[in-house]
Amino acid sequence: MLEVTNLRLGFTAGKKMLVAVDGISFAISKGETFALLGESGCGKSATAQGIMRLLPAAGRVTGGSIKLEGEELLTLAEAEMRQVRGARIAMIFQEPATSLNPVLTVGVQIGEVLDRHCDLRGEPARQRMLELLRQVGIADPERRLDEYPFQFSGGMKQRVMIAIALAGEPDLLIADEPTTALDVTVQAQILDLLAQIQRERGMGMLLITHDLGVVAKMAHRIGVMYAGELVEVADREEFFSRPQHPYTQALFAALPEVSRRGMALTTIPGQVPSLAAMPAGCRFADRCPYVMPVCRENSPDWREVATSHALRCHWTGSTAAVADHTPRMGLGHLMPEMAPFLDVVDLKVHFPIRRGLLQRTVGHILAVDGVSLAISAGRTLALVGESGCGKTTVGKALLQLVKPTAGSVRLGGSELVGIKGKRLRAARRHMQMVFQDPFASLNPRLRVGEIIAEGMAALGLESDAAAQGMAVTALLKQVGLPEEAAGRYPHEFSGGQRQRIAIARALAVQPELLICDEPTSALDVSVQAQILNLLKKLQEELGVAYLFITHNFAVVEYLANDVAVMYLGRIVERGGAQEVLRSPKHPYTQALLSAVPVPRLGEHSAVIRLPGETPSPANPPSGCHFHPRCPKAIDVCRQRYPECSEVSATHSVNCHLIG
């Protein structure tokens, strides 16, 4: 159906042309999913934009051919190409927030596609829109259709994007990281939805992702991309049973898994070469453990290793990349019995809902509704749950960035709720936060050195400029960045490097507790491995305690000592990581764990489907908050909230079915 041959595209910078995609070829048949895999900066999204002819102003297709059912797309006039986009090829973009028009309602944006490509208007169009929103799992579509994108959560915006893409009933769908920012439950629903529509319509799919679990679940064939070139192409069976290219092997070795707990994850040294400095020969040579002199001189040719498996590599060995299996246990296992360093009891954060001219309070959003947790020094507590359940609000309330409504937060024996001014600043020295989006949380006008030193000066740690400079250098070294990084601005760094800067800034005031809010959610597996190794190493050296807010269960398995599962503002299950992950007792925890995509073949358990979506925290259900979605709900679940039942000395669950 789609045939891409020797596609070359680049971006003009001044008088130079920087090649971003250098001669890649692949084909996609009807009903087939072809996955493009690789780190950020490898040219995956540029390839998709090239196929759609949606390159930015500086982008140019410099050679090759793109044929859709035999028709050459590169020679079509723009007016003809507009007929192809949306009707024959549709695209789900990576960032839904920037892809949806903020001043148009969701209904208008879906209606545009129906009007242009399906000739549907008025009531038939509205019925089709409602059907599309139901199909992508959006509850109450009649109301949602007339709302604006800002009224939707990230996962909901992604579903709207999918509804828009599917509205024109395309023959080929290009999905660029369609589930990156989504919870495992929503991700499972969306992947199932795409697979079901693909089966019904025989739709081809180009899936761009860096999640090997999603690839194992969805792809029929996989192409691994590195620095603008395809380096390995194989069908799913071959790819997961015998990855051959050193780069592919390194991606697998970087995955955090319970089997690697206590060991340093394998990382890929260095980073993807910039477009302006592409090496001659093999582009992976500088980062490859098996590099030979020929690799730096000649670019390798394609060679077949099986009927459906080819790669470009001079190296012909087959041993997997050697991992650094140095034990890195953190300190959690050494200090299980210590008194909690952080003790939170019945924490509540309720936001008022104000309406009318006088802004009277008409209700409350119960974002956090009675959370209790404790963390000892040197241990890691993972707080998991779907988006909107209140995890980030808990983190912010501990730091008093959001004012708690009730409850107690004791840090090292001192009460934090209610303190202000100098006392609050002094307390913040002991705990710091690493935010989810490092680009948004770093000041773009300050150099990295100034960003890191700012906290020291504000909290009176180092007032002497020379001492500050030395401390900044030491911190940069500690997080694996060069000394000269201090003189550069945040926009000059990759996502993973920016996250390291955020960690260095948090460590600058020598805190005893770090609150990490999804610090690896937007990172490639190779960069994620570096950040996780860094966090492990810092815990080992400094004895820092972590509250790790995440929805990535692979990271929880690898890093956490204890786990607390949150649903709609309350903790429903807590215990040691092994207990909660190996034998989950709450139906919600069981559903979450069943939805995690496994980066191996044949290990996909049946996903427990949760009907509907998380209820609004402004109007939580009576009784157990989970009962409207729970497959095991009984009458008592609808009447009263369950008490806490002890499964073991360290494992408790709030569920009427236990106890």
XYZ file of C-alpha atoms in Angstrom:
659
model
C 0.000 0.000 0.000
C 2.755 2.471 0.960
C 6.165 2.217 -0.682
C 8.974 4.507 0.506
C 12.135 4.202 -1.618
C 15.465 5.822 -0.829
C 13.836 8.817 0.883
C 16.196 11.688 1.694
C 15.118 14.827 3.489
C 16.855 17.603 5.352
C 16.613 21.086 6.841
C 18.248 24.246 5.550
C 20.408 26.086 8.079
C 21.867 29.235 6.531
C 23.385 28.079 3.262
C 23.858 24.474 4.395
C 21.513 21.530 4.022
C 21.501 19.278 7.122
C 20.372 15.763 6.145
C 17.910 14.355 8.730
C 16.765 11.223 6.848
C 19.356 9.643 4.599
C 18.017 7.184 2.032
C 15.551 4.996 3.924
C 13.302 2.443 2.208
C 10.381 0.401 3.555
C 6.917 -0.776 2.510
C 3.644 -1.249 4.390
C 0.928 -3.644 3.195
C -2.808 -3.444 3.815
C -3.666 -4.373 7.410
C 0.001 -4.384 8.466
C 1.698 -2.394 11.249
C 5.282 -1.329 10.615
C 7.007 0.115 13.704
C 9.834 2.646 13.493
C 11.926 2.393 16.645
C 14.817 4.507 17.863
C 15.949 7.299 20.167
C 14.850 10.938 19.909
C 16.715 12.723 17.121
C 16.987 9.654 14.853
C 14.619 11.067 12.198
C 11.444 9.036 12.928
C 9.036 12.000 13.106
C 10.784 13.739 10.171
C 10.086 10.600 8.086
C 6.387 10.744 9.004
C 6.190 14.467 8.224
C 7.937 13.818 4.895
C 5.370 11.147 3.937
C 2.518 13.566 4.779
C 4.403 16.447 3.102
C 4.020 18.443 6.297
C 7.681 19.373 6.834
C 8.334 22.733 8.538
C 9.363 25.740 6.405
C 13.068 24.830 6.502
C 12.418 21.163 5.605
C 13.062 19.797 2.088
C 12.620 16.375 0.485
C 15.858 16.069 -1.487
C 15.351 12.686 -3.126
C 13.542 9.376 -3.259
C 9.986 8.277 -3.867
C 6.818 7.891 -1.741
C 4.060 5.879 -3.426
C 0.576 5.295 -2.001
C -1.115 2.428 -3.888
C 1.169 3.144 -6.845
C 0.555 6.920 -6.904
C 3.641 9.130 -6.416
C 2.917 11.596 -3.582
C 5.993 13.796 -4.018
C 4.863 15.097 -7.436
C 1.236 15.880 -6.449
C 0.148 19.527 -6.346
C -0.623 20.844 -2.847
C -4.385 20.979 -3.626
C -4.328 17.259 -4.572
C -2.215 16.438 -1.505
C -4.889 18.035 0.691
C -7.349 15.450 -0.662
C -4.925 12.672 0.343
C -4.334 13.999 3.894
C -7.164 13.016 6.201
C -8.985 10.819 3.675
C -6.309 8.344 2.549
C -3.481 9.003 5.026
C -4.161 10.365 8.521
C -1.700 11.187 11.279
C -1.856 11.169 15.084
C 0.711 13.709 16.217
C 2.983 13.225 19.200
C 1.902 16.292 21.169
C -1.896 16.595 21.233
C -1.858 19.878 23.175
C -0.101 21.695 20.323
C -1.913 19.828 17.514
C -5.463 20.794 18.516
C -6.747 24.311 17.835
C -7.296 25.929 21.269
C -10.029 28.340 20.058
C -12.268 25.750 18.363
C -14.451 23.197 20.143
C -13.643 19.525 19.724
C -16.840 19.066 17.665
C -15.820 21.753 15.160
C -12.385 20.132 14.717
C -13.796 16.647 14.059
C -16.530 18.208 11.873
C -13.906 19.769 9.572
C -12.712 16.304 8.520
C -16.255 14.954 8.062
C -17.230 18.001 5.991
C -14.160 17.902 3.762
C -13.648 14.173 3.215
C -17.010 12.485 3.932
C -19.443 15.213 2.791
C -21.271 15.014 6.140
C -22.860 18.107 7.735
C -25.562 18.977 10.262
C -27.229 16.251 12.327
C -25.682 13.217 10.478
C -22.224 14.751 11.093
C -23.023 15.285 14.790
C -24.165 11.659 15.181
C -20.951 10.461 13.515
C -18.890 12.695 15.859
C -20.644 11.236 18.916
C -19.991 7.728 17.578
C -16.275 8.550 17.076
C -15.919 9.954 20.620
C -17.613 6.861 22.070
C -15.336 4.667 19.960
C -12.225 6.277 21.482
C -13.631 5.857 25.010
C -14.722 9.404 25.901
C -17.641 9.314 28.341
C -20.565 11.766 28.029
C -19.751 12.664 24.372
C -22.849 14.916 24.009
C -21.360 17.381 26.531
C -17.709 16.859 25.566
C -18.329 17.647 21.886
C -18.985 21.315 22.701
C -15.954 21.709 24.999
C -12.546 23.150 24.163
C -9.213 21.243 24.234
C -8.095 22.920 27.508
C -11.036 21.235 29.279
C -9.591 17.780 28.501
C -6.761 15.914 30.265
C -3.676 14.846 28.265
C -5.053 11.337 27.697
C -8.426 12.733 26.612
C -6.740 15.149 24.149
C -4.860 12.190 22.671
C -8.182 10.350 22.199
C -9.670 13.403 20.455
C -6.638 13.427 18.099
C -7.307 9.751 17.312
C -11.008 10.482 16.674
C -10.016 13.264 14.220
C -7.520 10.938 12.481
C -10.099 8.137 12.140
C -12.969 10.408 11.047
C -11.938 10.296 7.364
C -11.645 6.459 7.431
C -8.039 6.521 6.136
C -6.319 3.614 4.365
C -3.060 4.376 6.189
C -2.621 5.739 9.709
C 0.672 7.277 10.854
C 0.774 7.167 14.667
C 3.662 9.230 16.071
C 4.165 8.142 19.716
C 0.369 7.799 20.149
C 0.573 6.605 23.776
C 3.725 8.240 25.201
C 2.040 10.396 27.838
C -0.829 8.032 28.669
C -1.562 5.782 31.639
C -1.205 2.034 31.081
C -5.007 1.535 31.241
C -5.705 4.270 28.658
C -2.746 3.060 26.564
C -4.165 -0.488 26.527
C -7.594 0.862 25.432
C -6.111 3.000 22.654
C -3.832 0.232 21.330
C -6.777 -2.197 21.334
C -8.930 0.402 19.566
C -6.285 0.939 16.856
C -5.820 -2.833 16.425
C -9.611 -3.369 16.197
C -10.102 -0.584 13.599
C -7.147 -1.953 11.667
C -8.755 -5.415 11.584
C -12.173 -4.053 10.557
C -10.908 -1.761 7.802
C -7.671 -3.446 6.718
C -5.910 -0.192 7.545
C -2.121 -0.013 7.251
C -0.250 1.611 10.137
C 3.139 3.272 10.547
C 3.762 3.247 14.310
C 6.528 5.515 15.588
C 7.533 4.737 19.169
C 10.405 4.153 21.543
C 8.415 1.767 23.773
C 9.415 -1.854 23.146
C 6.335 -3.082 25.033
C 4.038 -1.308 22.552
C 6.087 -2.722 19.650
C 5.737 -6.286 21.000
C 1.974 -5.858 21.251
C 1.223 -4.052 17.996
C 3.867 -4.403 15.270
C 4.061 -7.028 12.517
C 7.440 -5.747 11.295
C 9.974 -3.434 12.930
C 12.543 -1.036 11.523
C 15.213 0.310 13.878
C 16.322 3.815 12.974
C 19.555 5.504 14.013
C 20.877 8.935 12.957
C 18.664 9.158 9.851
C 19.269 5.594 8.600
C 17.491 2.269 9.021
C 19.982 -0.138 10.626
C 17.841 -3.267 11.168
C 14.530 -4.503 9.751
C 12.863 -7.711 10.927
C 9.477 -9.262 11.566
C 8.271 -9.384 15.166
C 9.294 -12.974 15.964
C 12.833 -12.498 14.638
C 13.253 -9.071 16.221
C 12.377 -10.123 19.775
C 14.045 -13.534 19.692
C 17.283 -12.523 17.877
C 18.054 -8.787 17.820
C 21.333 -8.529 15.862
C 22.471 -4.912 15.607
C 24.552 -3.672 18.594
C 22.244 -0.644 18.832
C 19.106 -2.820 19.056
C 20.781 -5.040 21.662
C 21.729 -1.963 23.690
C 18.096 -0.728 23.631
C 16.929 -4.078 25.054
C 19.706 -4.104 27.672
C 18.684 -0.621 28.882
C 15.153 -1.735 29.858
C 14.485 -1.575 33.617
C 13.111 -4.926 34.786
C 12.761 -6.729 38.066
C 15.480 -9.188 36.964
C 17.916 -6.240 36.823
C 16.964 -4.921 40.253
C 20.104 -4.163 42.239
C 22.257 -3.913 39.092
C 23.244 -0.885 37.065
C 21.271 -0.724 33.819
C 23.260 -0.852 30.600
C 23.475 2.606 29.075
C 24.563 3.670 25.602
C 27.495 6.083 26.002
C 27.315 9.463 24.246
C 24.306 10.513 22.199
C 22.871 10.515 18.663
C 25.237 12.614 16.468
C 23.914 16.051 15.510
C 22.805 16.690 11.913
C 25.742 19.057 11.433
C 28.345 16.468 12.508
C 27.385 13.120 10.970
C 30.372 10.773 11.069
C 31.657 9.011 7.969
C 31.296 5.231 7.986
C 28.882 3.630 10.461
C 27.002 6.327 12.374
C 26.798 4.205 15.528
C 30.588 3.583 15.637
C 31.358 6.119 18.408
C 28.874 4.468 20.791
C 29.327 0.825 19.755
C 31.037 -1.715 22.083
C 32.196 -3.770 19.062
C 33.619 -0.970 16.890
C 36.363 -1.953 14.401
C 38.576 0.267 12.188
C 36.415 -0.542 9.115
C 33.343 0.863 10.922
C 34.815 4.376 10.968
C 35.761 4.281 7.267
C 32.944 2.563 5.376
C 29.194 2.691 5.851
C 28.027 -0.949 6.158
C 25.836 -2.515 3.446
C 22.608 -4.394 4.082
C 23.003 -8.117 4.741
C 20.308 -10.716 5.323
C 20.546 -12.891 8.422
C 17.175 -14.634 7.834
C 14.397 -14.450 5.255
C 12.637 -11.609 7.076
C 15.599 -10.080 8.888
C 18.267 -7.732 7.484
C 20.730 -5.315 9.084
C 23.540 -2.895 8.291
C 26.549 -3.800 10.403
C 30.182 -4.845 9.795
C 30.270 -6.836 13.041
C 29.170 -10.460 12.639
C 29.365 -11.756 16.244
C 26.213 -12.588 18.153
C 27.008 -12.125 21.834
C 24.769 -9.580 23.496
C 26.341 -6.300 24.631
C 28.205 -6.722 27.914
C 26.294 -5.052 30.735
C 27.821 -3.464 33.799
C 26.281 -5.696 36.452
C 27.822 -3.940 39.412
C 25.436 -4.241 42.348
C 23.788 -0.884 42.985
C 21.225 -1.565 45.638
C 20.667 1.954 46.936
C 20.372 1.936 50.720
C 16.752 0.801 50.969
C 17.609 -2.804 51.855
C 20.031 -1.703 54.597
C 17.623 0.443 56.576
C 14.155 -1.107 56.530
C 13.374 -0.637 60.249
C 14.255 3.047 60.729
C 11.679 5.565 61.952
C 10.064 7.359 58.992
C 11.896 10.479 57.856
C 8.695 11.721 56.194
C 5.383 10.913 57.911
C 2.146 12.015 56.230
C -1.164 11.464 58.041
C -4.606 12.046 56.500
C -3.425 14.720 54.048
C -6.260 16.500 52.230
C -6.141 19.055 49.405
C -9.564 20.355 48.354
C -9.811 23.053 45.667
C -12.924 25.288 45.794
C -15.191 25.433 42.710
C -16.328 29.060 42.321
C -19.231 30.199 40.129
C -21.172 33.322 39.312
C -20.455 37.017 39.476
C -19.515 36.951 43.159
C -17.407 33.790 42.719
C -19.245 31.933 45.466
C -17.935 28.494 46.395
C -20.416 25.915 45.093
C -18.388 22.776 45.747
C -14.910 21.324 46.095
C -12.568 19.232 43.952
C -11.282 16.541 46.325
C -7.867 16.224 44.641
C -6.261 14.536 47.666
C -8.712 13.101 50.175
C -7.002 11.596 53.195
C -3.612 10.245 52.092
C -1.247 8.718 54.655
C 2.263 7.524 53.786
C 5.698 7.204 55.347
C 9.217 7.090 53.873
C 12.386 6.155 55.771
C 15.828 7.567 54.937
C 17.465 5.913 51.923
C 14.252 4.187 50.775
C 12.137 4.718 47.650
C 8.344 4.858 47.794
C 6.627 4.722 44.393
C 3.249 6.456 44.163
C 1.353 5.021 41.184
C -2.066 5.524 39.612
C -3.802 6.990 36.567
C -3.574 10.647 35.517
C -5.856 12.860 37.566
C -5.804 10.673 40.698
C -3.891 13.309 42.700
C -0.288 11.992 42.664
C 1.371 15.279 41.627
C -0.864 17.245 44.032
C 0.435 15.054 46.895
C 4.030 15.883 45.884
C 3.298 19.609 45.695
C 1.377 19.594 48.992
C 4.349 18.000 50.812
C 6.503 20.937 49.688
C 3.658 23.375 50.506
C 3.618 24.496 46.849
C -0.103 23.741 47.163
C -1.699 24.546 50.519
C -3.037 21.429 52.287
C -6.661 21.682 53.487
C -6.126 19.309 56.410
C -3.797 16.627 57.720
C -0.250 16.453 58.982
C 3.118 16.342 57.176
C 6.053 15.696 59.503
C 9.600 15.874 58.150
C 12.263 14.592 60.534
C 9.792 15.122 63.411
C 8.882 18.756 62.511
C 5.338 19.640 61.407
C 5.253 21.390 57.997
C 1.539 22.138 57.569
C 0.837 25.745 58.438
C 4.432 27.048 58.630
C 5.332 30.123 56.582
C 8.163 32.463 55.577
C 11.663 31.725 56.847
C 10.662 28.503 58.613
C 9.111 27.131 55.403
C 12.209 28.066 53.366
C 14.439 26.374 55.929
C 12.274 23.220 55.724
C 12.429 23.226 51.914
C 16.177 22.802 52.157
C 15.491 19.252 53.340
C 13.219 18.257 50.447
C 13.237 19.201 46.794
C 11.230 18.299 43.700
C 12.256 17.112 40.224
C 9.374 18.114 37.940
C 7.910 16.095 35.075
C 8.823 18.489 32.271
C 12.403 19.728 32.636
C 12.030 22.256 29.825
C 9.102 23.995 31.540
C 10.723 23.920 34.987
C 14.121 25.428 34.002
C 14.378 29.196 33.475
C 15.256 29.644 29.760
C 16.954 33.008 30.443
C 19.467 31.691 32.979
C 22.604 29.702 32.269
C 22.794 26.218 33.798
C 25.366 27.336 36.388
C 23.043 30.139 37.534
C 20.050 27.766 37.685
C 21.923 25.358 39.974
C 23.450 28.114 42.151
C 20.120 29.925 42.574
C 18.869 27.523 45.269
C 22.135 27.688 47.221
C 21.982 31.486 47.328
C 18.256 31.578 48.175
C 18.602 29.139 51.069
C 21.910 30.634 52.294
C 24.085 27.573 51.646
C 26.956 29.130 49.682
C 27.111 32.915 49.455
C 30.720 33.087 48.213
C 30.819 33.099 44.364
C 33.998 30.973 44.142
C 32.581 28.331 46.507
C 29.324 28.344 44.512
C 31.252 27.797 41.270
C 33.107 24.815 42.758
C 29.870 23.347 44.112
C 28.172 23.732 40.695
C 31.104 21.957 38.979
C 30.938 19.113 41.513
C 27.156 18.763 41.050
C 27.433 18.697 37.251
C 30.060 15.972 37.541
C 27.832 14.050 39.965
C 24.969 13.986 37.430
C 27.311 13.149 34.527
C 27.515 16.495 32.713
C 30.719 18.279 31.593
C 31.996 21.355 33.449
C 31.399 23.651 30.449
C 27.652 22.899 30.656
C 27.485 25.580 33.383
C 27.910 28.329 30.763
C 25.160 27.105 28.415
C 21.378 27.640 28.333
C 18.709 24.896 28.846
C 17.593 24.934 25.162
C 21.074 23.743 24.133
C 20.578 20.362 25.848
C 18.615 17.194 25.037
C 15.634 16.100 27.162
C 17.704 13.640 29.186
C 20.420 16.220 29.832
C 17.823 18.777 30.928
C 16.445 16.240 33.384
C 19.973 15.813 34.794
C 20.214 19.592 35.224
C 16.884 19.522 37.110
C 18.270 16.771 39.383
C 21.505 18.760 39.953
C 19.434 21.821 40.884
C 17.393 19.779 43.374
C 20.573 18.289 44.907
C 22.286 21.701 45.209
C 20.773 22.321 48.657
C 21.649 18.799 49.899
C 18.081 17.586 50.560
C 17.312 14.369 52.417
C 14.137 13.756 50.371
C 13.643 14.071 46.609
C 10.123 14.109 45.164
C 10.490 12.862 41.578
C 7.386 13.570 39.473
C 7.489 11.313 36.389
C 11.180 12.194 35.803
C 11.606 9.637 32.988
C 8.164 9.711 31.315
C 9.247 11.531 28.134
C 12.697 9.950 27.783
C 14.128 7.230 25.524
C 14.967 3.909 27.204
C 18.710 4.623 26.875
C 18.399 8.042 28.567
C 15.926 6.633 31.111
C 18.554 4.016 32.042
C 21.112 6.789 32.643
C 18.707 8.751 34.885
C 17.695 5.618 36.859
C 21.358 4.647 37.342
C 22.053 8.191 38.498
C 19.187 8.134 41.022
C 20.341 4.730 42.335
C 23.941 5.965 42.616
C 22.914 9.159 44.441
C 20.824 7.152 46.890
C 23.793 4.860 47.483
C 26.224 7.761 48.048
C 24.018 10.323 49.799
C 21.294 8.219 51.463
C 18.544 10.331 49.834
C 14.934 9.125 50.223
C 12.711 9.257 47.112
C 9.001 9.722 46.618
C 8.783 8.507 43.024
C 5.552 9.540 41.267
C 5.125 7.487 38.099
C 2.842 5.361 35.941
C 5.713 3.298 34.496
C 5.628 -0.063 36.267
C 8.944 -1.242 34.819
C 10.616 1.669 36.625
C 8.697 0.825 39.835
C 9.879 -2.808 39.676
C 13.466 -1.725 39.182
C 13.690 1.166 41.647
C 11.071 1.040 44.407
C 11.272 -0.510 47.872
C 7.623 0.267 48.662
C 4.569 1.014 46.501
C 1.392 2.999 47.202
C -1.429 2.774 44.630
C -3.686 5.837 44.375
C -7.202 6.159 42.970
C -9.290 9.328 42.996
C -7.442 11.092 45.802
C -7.044 8.078 48.114
C -4.517 5.287 48.537
C -6.199 1.933 47.896
C -3.230 -0.435 48.344
C 0.245 -0.145 49.826
C 3.086 -2.491 50.693
C 6.553 -3.694 49.740
C 7.244 -3.525 45.999
C 7.454 -7.311 45.646
C 4.182 -7.894 47.531
C 2.129 -5.320 45.619
C 3.547 -6.133 42.161
C 3.651 -9.927 42.531
C 0.337 -10.463 44.362
C -1.852 -7.369 43.968
C -5.039 -7.614 46.039
C -7.087 -4.553 45.024
C -9.035 -4.978 41.729
C -7.689 -1.583 40.571
C -4.041 -2.611 41.116
C -4.740 -5.895 39.301
C -6.223 -3.979 36.328
C -3.258 -1.560 36.205
C -0.694 -4.365 36.228
C -2.575 -6.409 33.613
C -2.442 -3.445 31.199
C 1.359 -3.021 31.270
C 2.778 -3.927 27.814
C 5.661 -6.403 28.182
C 8.682 -5.994 25.843
C 8.740 -9.738 25.077
C 6.675 -12.108 22.954
C 4.098 -14.466 24.386
C 3.939 -12.810 27.812
C 0.904 -10.601 27.316
C -1.616 -11.567 29.967
C -5.309 -10.852 29.456
C -5.891 -7.162 30.092
C -8.582 -6.457 32.693
C -10.852 -3.905 30.978
C -12.029 -1.043 33.173
C -15.310 0.388 31.819
C -15.766 4.153 31.670
C -13.145 6.539 32.990
C -11.985 7.893 36.341
C -14.921 9.793 37.906
C -14.572 13.519 38.568
C -12.914 14.345 41.938
C -15.535 17.126 42.233
C -18.233 14.465 42.525
C -16.750 11.132 43.699
C -19.076 8.094 43.775
C -20.644 7.003 47.053
C -19.133 4.060 48.908
C -15.898 2.725 47.388
C -14.798 5.254 44.755
C -13.787 2.414 42.420
C -17.127 0.525 42.452
C -18.570 1.978 39.144
C -15.603 0.491 37.237
C -14.867 -2.553 39.403
C -15.565 -5.966 37.801
C -15.994 -7.518 41.305
C -18.215 -4.872 42.967
C -20.863 -6.101 45.464
C -23.697 -4.218 47.231
C -21.638 -3.109 50.230
C -19.151 -1.423 47.827
C -21.871 1.043 46.786
C -22.834 1.884 50.373
C -19.682 2.633 52.392
C -15.966 3.215 51.858
C -13.926 0.104 52.799
C -11.759 0.055 55.923
C -8.043 -0.708 55.653
C -7.412 -4.485 55.786
C -3.992 -5.937 56.637
C -2.823 -8.639 54.209
C 0.540 -8.946 55.975
C 2.614 -6.831 58.376
C 3.694 -4.575 55.496
C 0.846 -4.991 52.986
C -2.576 -3.332 53.403
C -5.526 -2.770 51.084
C -8.822 -0.809 51.206
C -11.287 -3.292 49.734
C -14.470 -4.985 51.006
C -13.426 -8.215 49.247
C -10.364 -8.525 51.512
C -10.710 -8.935 55.232
